PDB file of C-alpha atoms in Angstrom:
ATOM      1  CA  UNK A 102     -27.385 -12.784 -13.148  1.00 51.00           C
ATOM      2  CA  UNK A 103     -24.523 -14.580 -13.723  1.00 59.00           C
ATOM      3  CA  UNK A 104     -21.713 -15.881 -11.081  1.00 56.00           C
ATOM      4  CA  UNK A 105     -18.900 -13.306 -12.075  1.00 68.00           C
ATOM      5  CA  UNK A 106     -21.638 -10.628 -11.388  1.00 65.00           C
ATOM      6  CA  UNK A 107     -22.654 -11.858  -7.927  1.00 61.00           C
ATOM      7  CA  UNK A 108     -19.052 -12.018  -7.359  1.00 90.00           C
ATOM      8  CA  UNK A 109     -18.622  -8.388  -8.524  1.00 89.00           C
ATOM      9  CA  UNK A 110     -21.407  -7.357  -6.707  1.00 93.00           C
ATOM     10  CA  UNK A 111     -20.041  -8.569  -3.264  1.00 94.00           C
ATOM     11  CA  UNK A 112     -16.939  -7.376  -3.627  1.00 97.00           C
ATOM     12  CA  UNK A 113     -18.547  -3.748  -4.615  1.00 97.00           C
ATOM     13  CA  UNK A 114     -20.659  -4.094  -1.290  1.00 97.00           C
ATOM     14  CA  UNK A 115     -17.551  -4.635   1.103  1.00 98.00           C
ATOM     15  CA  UNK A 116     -15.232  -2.462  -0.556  1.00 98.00           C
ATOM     16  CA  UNK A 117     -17.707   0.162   0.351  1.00 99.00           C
ATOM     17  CA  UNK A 118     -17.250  -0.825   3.678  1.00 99.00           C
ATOM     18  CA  UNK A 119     -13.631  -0.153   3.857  1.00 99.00           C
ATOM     19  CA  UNK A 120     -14.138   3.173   1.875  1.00 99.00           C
ATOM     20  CA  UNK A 121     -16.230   3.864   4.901  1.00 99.00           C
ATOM     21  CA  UNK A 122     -13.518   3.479   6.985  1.00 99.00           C
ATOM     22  CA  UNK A 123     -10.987   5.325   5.132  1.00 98.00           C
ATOM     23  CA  UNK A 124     -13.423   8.277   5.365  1.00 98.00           C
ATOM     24  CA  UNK A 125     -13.079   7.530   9.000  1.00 98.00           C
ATOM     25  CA  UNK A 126      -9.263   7.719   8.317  1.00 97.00           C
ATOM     26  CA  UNK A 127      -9.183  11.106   6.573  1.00 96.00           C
ATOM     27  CA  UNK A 128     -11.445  12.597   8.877  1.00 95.00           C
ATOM     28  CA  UNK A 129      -8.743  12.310  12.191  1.00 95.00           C
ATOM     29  CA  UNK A 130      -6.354  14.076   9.490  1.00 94.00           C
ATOM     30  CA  UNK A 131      -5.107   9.821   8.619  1.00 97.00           C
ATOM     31  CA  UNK A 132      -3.877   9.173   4.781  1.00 97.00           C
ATOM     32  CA  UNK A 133      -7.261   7.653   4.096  1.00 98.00           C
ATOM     33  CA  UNK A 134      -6.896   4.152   3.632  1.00 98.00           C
ATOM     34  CA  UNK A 135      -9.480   1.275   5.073  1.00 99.00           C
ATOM     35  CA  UNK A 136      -9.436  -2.368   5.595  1.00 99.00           C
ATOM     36  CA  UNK A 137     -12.289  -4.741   6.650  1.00 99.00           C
ATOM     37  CA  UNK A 138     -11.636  -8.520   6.570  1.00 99.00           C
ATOM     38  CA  UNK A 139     -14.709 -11.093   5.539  1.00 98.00           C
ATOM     39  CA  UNK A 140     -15.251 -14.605   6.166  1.00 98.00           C
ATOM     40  CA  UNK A 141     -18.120 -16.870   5.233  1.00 96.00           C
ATOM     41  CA  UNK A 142     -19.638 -13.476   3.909  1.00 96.00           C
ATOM     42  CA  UNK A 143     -19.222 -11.844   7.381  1.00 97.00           C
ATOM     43  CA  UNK A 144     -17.250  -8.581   8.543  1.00 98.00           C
ATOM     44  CA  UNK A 145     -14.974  -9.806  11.370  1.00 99.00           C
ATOM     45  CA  UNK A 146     -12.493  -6.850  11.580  1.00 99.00           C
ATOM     46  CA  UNK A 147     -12.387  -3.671  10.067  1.00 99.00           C
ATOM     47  CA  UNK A 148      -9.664  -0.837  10.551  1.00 99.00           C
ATOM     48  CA  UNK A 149      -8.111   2.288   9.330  1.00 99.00           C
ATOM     49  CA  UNK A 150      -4.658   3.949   8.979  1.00 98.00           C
ATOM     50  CA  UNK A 151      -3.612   5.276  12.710  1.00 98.00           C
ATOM     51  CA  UNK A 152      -0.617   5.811  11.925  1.00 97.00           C
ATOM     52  CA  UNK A 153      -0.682   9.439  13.170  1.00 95.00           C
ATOM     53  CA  UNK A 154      -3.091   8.987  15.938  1.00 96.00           C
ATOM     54  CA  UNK A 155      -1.135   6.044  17.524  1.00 98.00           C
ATOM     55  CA  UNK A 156       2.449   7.113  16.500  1.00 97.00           C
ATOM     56  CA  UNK A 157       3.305   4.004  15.215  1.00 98.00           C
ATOM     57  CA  UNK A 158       4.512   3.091  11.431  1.00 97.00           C
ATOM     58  CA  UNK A 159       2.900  -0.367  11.556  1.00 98.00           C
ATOM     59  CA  UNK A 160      -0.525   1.186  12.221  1.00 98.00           C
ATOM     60  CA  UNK A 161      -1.790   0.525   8.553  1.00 99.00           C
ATOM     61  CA  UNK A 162      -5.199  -0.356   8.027  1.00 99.00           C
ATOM     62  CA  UNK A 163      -4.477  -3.770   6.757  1.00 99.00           C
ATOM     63  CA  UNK A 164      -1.980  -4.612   9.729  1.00 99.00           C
ATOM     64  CA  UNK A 165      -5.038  -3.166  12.330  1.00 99.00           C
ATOM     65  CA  UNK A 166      -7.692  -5.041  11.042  1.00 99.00           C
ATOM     66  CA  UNK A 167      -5.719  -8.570  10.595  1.00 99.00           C
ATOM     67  CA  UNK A 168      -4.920  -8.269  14.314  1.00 99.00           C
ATOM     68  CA  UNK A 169      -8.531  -7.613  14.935  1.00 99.00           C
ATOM     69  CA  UNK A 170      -9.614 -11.046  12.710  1.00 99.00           C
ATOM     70  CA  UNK A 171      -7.015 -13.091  14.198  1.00 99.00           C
ATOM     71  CA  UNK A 172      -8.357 -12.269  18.069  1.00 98.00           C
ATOM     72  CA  UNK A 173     -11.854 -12.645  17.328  1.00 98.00           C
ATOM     73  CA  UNK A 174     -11.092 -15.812  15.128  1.00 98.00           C
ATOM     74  CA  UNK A 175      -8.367 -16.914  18.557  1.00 98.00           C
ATOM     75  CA  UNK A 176      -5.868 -18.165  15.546  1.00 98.00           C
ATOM     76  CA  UNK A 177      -3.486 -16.349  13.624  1.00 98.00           C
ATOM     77  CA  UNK A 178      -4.034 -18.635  10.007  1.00 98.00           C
ATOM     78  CA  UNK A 179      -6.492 -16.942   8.135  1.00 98.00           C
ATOM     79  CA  UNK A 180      -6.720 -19.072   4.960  1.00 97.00           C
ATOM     80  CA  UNK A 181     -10.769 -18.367   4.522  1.00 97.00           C
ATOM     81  CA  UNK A 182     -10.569 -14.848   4.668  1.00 98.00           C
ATOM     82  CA  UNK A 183     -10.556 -11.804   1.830  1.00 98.00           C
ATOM     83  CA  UNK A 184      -9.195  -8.734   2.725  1.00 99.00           C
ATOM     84  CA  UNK A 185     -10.508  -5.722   1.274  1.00 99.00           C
ATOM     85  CA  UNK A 186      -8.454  -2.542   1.402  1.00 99.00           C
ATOM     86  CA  UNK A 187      -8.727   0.625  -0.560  1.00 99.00           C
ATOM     87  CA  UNK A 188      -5.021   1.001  -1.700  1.00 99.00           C
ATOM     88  CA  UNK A 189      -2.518  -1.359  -2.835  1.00 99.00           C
ATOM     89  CA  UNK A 190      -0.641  -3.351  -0.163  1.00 99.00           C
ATOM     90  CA  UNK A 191       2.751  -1.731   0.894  1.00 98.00           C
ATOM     91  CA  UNK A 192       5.108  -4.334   1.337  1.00 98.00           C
ATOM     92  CA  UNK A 193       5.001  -4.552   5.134  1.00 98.00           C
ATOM     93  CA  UNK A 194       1.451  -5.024   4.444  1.00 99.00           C
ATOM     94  CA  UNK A 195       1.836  -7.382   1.995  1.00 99.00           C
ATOM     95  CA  UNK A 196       4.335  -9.244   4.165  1.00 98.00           C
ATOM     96  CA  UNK A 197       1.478  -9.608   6.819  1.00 99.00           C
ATOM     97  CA  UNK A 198      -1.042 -11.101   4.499  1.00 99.00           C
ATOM     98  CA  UNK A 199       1.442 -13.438   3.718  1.00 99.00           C
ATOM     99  CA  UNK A 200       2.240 -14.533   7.396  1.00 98.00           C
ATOM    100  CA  UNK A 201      -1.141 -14.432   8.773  1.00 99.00           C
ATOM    101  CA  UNK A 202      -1.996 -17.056   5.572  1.00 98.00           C
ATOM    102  CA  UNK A 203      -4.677 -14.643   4.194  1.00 99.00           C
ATOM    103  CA  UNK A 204      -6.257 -16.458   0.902  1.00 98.00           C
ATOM    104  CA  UNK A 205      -7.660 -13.390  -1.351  1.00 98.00           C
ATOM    105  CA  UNK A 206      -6.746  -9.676  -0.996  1.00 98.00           C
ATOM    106  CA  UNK A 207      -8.795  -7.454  -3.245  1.00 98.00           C
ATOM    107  CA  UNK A 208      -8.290  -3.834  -3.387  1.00 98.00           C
ATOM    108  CA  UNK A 209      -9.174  -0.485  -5.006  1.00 98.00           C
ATOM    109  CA  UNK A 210      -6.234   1.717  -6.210  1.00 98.00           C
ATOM    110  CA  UNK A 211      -2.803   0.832  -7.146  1.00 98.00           C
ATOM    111  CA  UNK A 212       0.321   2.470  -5.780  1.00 97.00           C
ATOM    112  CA  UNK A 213       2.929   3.442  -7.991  1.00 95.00           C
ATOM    113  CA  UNK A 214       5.263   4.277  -5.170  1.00 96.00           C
ATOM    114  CA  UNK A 215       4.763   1.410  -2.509  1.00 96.00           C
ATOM    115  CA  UNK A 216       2.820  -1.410  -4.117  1.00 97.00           C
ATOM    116  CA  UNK A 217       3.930  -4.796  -2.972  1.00 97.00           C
ATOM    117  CA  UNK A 218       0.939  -6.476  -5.102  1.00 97.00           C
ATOM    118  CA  UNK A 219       2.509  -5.660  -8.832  1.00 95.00           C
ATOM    119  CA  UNK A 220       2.778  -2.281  -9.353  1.00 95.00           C
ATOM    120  CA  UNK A 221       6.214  -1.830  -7.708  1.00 97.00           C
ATOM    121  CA  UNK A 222       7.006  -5.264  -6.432  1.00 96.00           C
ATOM    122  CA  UNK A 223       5.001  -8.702  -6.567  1.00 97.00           C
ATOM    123  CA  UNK A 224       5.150 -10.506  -3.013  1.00 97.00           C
ATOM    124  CA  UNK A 225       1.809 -12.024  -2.613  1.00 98.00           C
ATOM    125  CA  UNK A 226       2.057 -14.094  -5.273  1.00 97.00           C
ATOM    126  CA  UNK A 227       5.791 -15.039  -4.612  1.00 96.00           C
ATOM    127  CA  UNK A 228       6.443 -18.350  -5.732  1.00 96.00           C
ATOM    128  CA  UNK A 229       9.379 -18.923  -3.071  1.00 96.00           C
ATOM    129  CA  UNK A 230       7.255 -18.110  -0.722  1.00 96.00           C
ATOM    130  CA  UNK A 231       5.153 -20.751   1.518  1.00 95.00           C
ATOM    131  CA  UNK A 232       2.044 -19.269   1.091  1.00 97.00           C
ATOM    132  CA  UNK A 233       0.625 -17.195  -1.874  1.00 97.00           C
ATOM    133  CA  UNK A 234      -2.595 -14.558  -1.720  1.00 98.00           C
ATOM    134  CA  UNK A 235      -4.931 -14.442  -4.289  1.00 97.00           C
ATOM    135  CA  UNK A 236      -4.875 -10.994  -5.547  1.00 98.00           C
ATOM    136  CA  UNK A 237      -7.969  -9.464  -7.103  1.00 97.00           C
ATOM    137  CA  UNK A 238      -7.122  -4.838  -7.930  1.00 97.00           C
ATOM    138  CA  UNK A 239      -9.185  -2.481  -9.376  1.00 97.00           C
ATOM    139  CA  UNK A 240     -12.808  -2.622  -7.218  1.00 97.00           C
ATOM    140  CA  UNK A 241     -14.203   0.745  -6.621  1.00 98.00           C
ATOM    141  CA  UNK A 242     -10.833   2.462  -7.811  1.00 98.00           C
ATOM    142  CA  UNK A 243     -12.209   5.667  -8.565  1.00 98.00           C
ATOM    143  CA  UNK A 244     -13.872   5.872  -5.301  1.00 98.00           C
ATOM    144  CA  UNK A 245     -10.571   5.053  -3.674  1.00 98.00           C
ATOM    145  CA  UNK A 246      -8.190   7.638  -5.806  1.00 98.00           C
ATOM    146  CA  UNK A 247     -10.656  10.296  -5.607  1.00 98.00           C
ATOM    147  CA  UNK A 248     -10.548  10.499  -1.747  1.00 97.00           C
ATOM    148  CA  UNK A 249      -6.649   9.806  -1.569  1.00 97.00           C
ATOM    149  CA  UNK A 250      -6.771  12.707  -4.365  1.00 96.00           C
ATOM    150  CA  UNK A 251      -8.799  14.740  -2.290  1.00 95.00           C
ATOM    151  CA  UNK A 252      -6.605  14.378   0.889  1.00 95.00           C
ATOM    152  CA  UNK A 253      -3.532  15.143  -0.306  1.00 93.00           C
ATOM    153  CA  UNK A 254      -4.693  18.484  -2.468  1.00 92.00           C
ATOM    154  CA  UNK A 255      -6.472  19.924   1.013  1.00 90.00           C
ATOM    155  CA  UNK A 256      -2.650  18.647   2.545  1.00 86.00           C
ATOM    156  CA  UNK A 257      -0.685  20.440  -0.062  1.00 86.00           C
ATOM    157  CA  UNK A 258      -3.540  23.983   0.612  1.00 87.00           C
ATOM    158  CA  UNK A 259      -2.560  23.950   4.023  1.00 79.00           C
ATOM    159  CA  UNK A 260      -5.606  23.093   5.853  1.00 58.00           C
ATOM    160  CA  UNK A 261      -3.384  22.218   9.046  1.00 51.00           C
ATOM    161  CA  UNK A 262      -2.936  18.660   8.783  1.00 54.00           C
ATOM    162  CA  UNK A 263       0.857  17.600   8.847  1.00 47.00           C
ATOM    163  CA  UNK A 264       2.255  16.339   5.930  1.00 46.00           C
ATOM    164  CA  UNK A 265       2.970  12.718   5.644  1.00 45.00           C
ATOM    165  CA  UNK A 266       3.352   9.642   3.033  1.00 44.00           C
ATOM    166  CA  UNK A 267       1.757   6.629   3.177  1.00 41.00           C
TER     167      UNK A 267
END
């Protein structure tokens, strides 16, 4: 087994972990996006959107669970830590990663709307910028667009959930 495949493999394994917690998301009626945030191989923080539940726009998964790394860690720079979230970076989000000095994001499914990672805007890797994020798309994708997918069609049938955008 090769290097790139152990490396594939790994970042399979915690991607599933932040799918978990976007099922966590969708379940309290949340657009279902999860974080969890590794270093040395290790979950330190894991989060979903609450941005409903806590009636607050900032309450993205990403922004939760970097809060949650830099207390445990007691230190806001977060240069040996990979971020994996199931949805592009918005740019708030993106902004964040930036700030708290995060070295790799990886994430599932791109957002055509919102994405601050390439697909709308590039800000991670912003040259102008004092710090850049290694940015690594596309793990578990399906997995990620099938449950944001899925969340949005029960919206749109009228299950009771109100209606918001991520």
């Amino acid at each position: 087994m090769g290097l790139n495949e152990v490396n594939a493999r790994e970042h399979e394994r915690f991607m599933r972990e932040a799918l978990a917690e976007a099922r966590l998301a969708y379940a309290q009626g949340e657009v279902p996006v999860g974080a969890v945030v590794v270093v040395n191989g290790e979950i330190i923080a894991r989060a979903h959107n609450r941005r409903e539940t806590l009636k607050d726009a900032s309450a993205h998964a990403e922004m939760l669970a970097l809060r949650e790394a830099a207390q445990r860690l007691a230190d806001w720079r977060l240069n040996e830590a990979t971020v994996y979230v199931t949805m592009e970076p918005c740019p708030m989000c993106a902004g964040a990663l930036v700030q708290f000095r995060v070295g790799r994001v990886v994430y599932g499914v791109d957002d055509p709307k919102a994405g601050a990672a390439g697909s709308v805007v590039e800000l991670l890797r912003e040259p102008r910028f004092n710090h850049q994020v290694e940015v690594i798309r596309g793990v578990l994708a399906e997995e990620s667009r099938a449950l944001l997918q899925e969340f949005f069609r029960a919206l749109r049938a009228g299950d009771g959930r109100p209606c918001r955008s991520e």
